[in-house]
Every structure is written in structure tokens, then in C-alpha cells.
XYZ file of C-alpha atoms in Angstrom:
95
model
C 0.000 0.000 0.000
C 0.990 3.637 0.145
C 4.086 4.239 2.269
C 2.692 6.891 4.581
C 3.220 8.309 7.996
C -0.197 8.019 9.602
C -0.022 11.223 11.698
C 1.114 13.262 8.689
C -1.559 11.701 6.475
C -4.308 12.440 9.002
C -3.041 15.999 9.480
C -3.111 16.656 5.726
C -6.519 15.040 5.447
C -7.937 17.103 8.318
C -6.539 20.379 6.968
C -7.429 19.648 3.315
C -3.821 19.666 2.099
C -4.162 16.841 -0.416
C -4.896 17.593 -4.080
C -8.514 17.050 -5.101
C -7.682 14.317 -7.602
C -5.940 12.294 -4.869
C -8.933 12.542 -2.536
C -11.364 11.583 -5.303
C -9.201 8.606 -6.282
C -8.980 7.514 -2.638
C -12.758 7.744 -2.286
C -13.338 5.846 -5.539
C -11.043 3.035 -4.435
C -12.665 2.728 -1.018
C -16.327 3.506 -1.668
C -17.414 -0.096 -1.970
C -16.493 -0.489 1.687
C -18.654 2.513 2.544
C -21.550 1.598 0.232
C -21.442 -2.192 -0.325
C -25.207 -2.564 -0.738
C -25.730 -0.146 -3.641
C -25.972 -2.002 -6.943
C -27.566 0.679 -9.144
C -24.729 2.295 -11.133
C -26.519 5.678 -11.187
C -26.500 5.873 -7.386
C -22.927 4.677 -6.824
C -20.687 7.516 -5.735
C -17.476 5.608 -6.511
C -18.108 5.995 -10.235
C -18.601 9.736 -9.796
C -15.418 10.072 -7.735
C -13.362 8.072 -10.231
C -14.624 10.196 -13.120
C -13.901 13.413 -11.229
C -10.362 12.246 -10.434
C -9.745 11.255 -14.054
C -11.076 14.595 -15.340
C -8.694 16.516 -13.082
C -5.744 14.232 -13.871
C -6.254 14.707 -17.618
C -5.845 18.481 -17.214
C -2.656 18.389 -15.128
C 0.525 19.384 -16.952
C 3.061 18.955 -14.125
C 3.416 15.197 -13.708
C 6.209 15.335 -11.124
C 3.848 15.295 -8.148
C 3.991 11.917 -6.323
C 0.276 12.203 -5.548
C -0.389 11.714 -9.260
C 1.285 8.300 -9.115
C -0.682 7.310 -6.020
C -3.928 8.594 -7.506
C -3.322 6.519 -10.645
C -2.622 3.447 -8.497
C -5.827 4.027 -6.537
C -7.852 4.450 -9.719
C -6.261 1.262 -11.048
C -7.360 -0.576 -7.904
C -10.848 0.829 -8.418
C -10.925 -0.368 -12.039
C -9.625 -3.771 -10.944
C -12.531 -4.205 -8.528
C -15.354 -3.288 -10.876
C -14.248 -4.515 -14.291
C -13.556 -8.054 -15.393
C -9.917 -8.891 -16.083
C -10.328 -9.252 -19.853
C -11.916 -5.793 -20.055
C -9.118 -4.377 -17.924
C -6.554 -5.732 -20.369
C -8.404 -3.995 -23.186
C -8.220 -0.717 -21.252
C -4.439 -1.046 -20.919
C -4.003 -2.243 -24.497
C -2.436 -5.590 -23.537
C -4.707 -7.917 -25.520
């Protein structure tokens, strides 16, 4: 998982010091734990959070921020949970 210092992570989370795309990616990756009973795709907030994170990431020009890497990893874990493996390979162009 993410190599973090828990007190620093909680401090940044409490004081809103993380970039928006990182928070949205974190929420998308963990929303099924928060909302495991929702099956209707229109009501699932994880899809909305993943789309919001991807929209912001597509507009970023400076790719040297380590939060971009972690956000991409979190979005990848989100995609892994909701899409079958063969569809995931199509997304990455490995078929």
C-alpha cells in the first residue's frame, strides 16, 4: 500500500492539504467499503469520484507530483474491482 506516515496523512486530510484528484481517487477506491449494498450504477458515488479524479488528472501538466502516481494506483485498484480482467486488459491495451 501507500508508504505513509499516519499522523502526517491524518493531518493533511484534516486540513485539506491533499490535491482534489488524490482525494477523489482515494474515495473511488474505497467507496465499496462505505456503500457495499448499492448495486444501481446511477446511485454509486465511486463511479462519480473516479470520473472526477480522471477529469482533473487529464488536465494536469506537471506530472512530477507523487500524488499523481498514487492517484493513478488508486484508480487502477478501483478499475480492478469493478471490471472483469479481460476488459481491464483492453483498457491497458495488452490484448
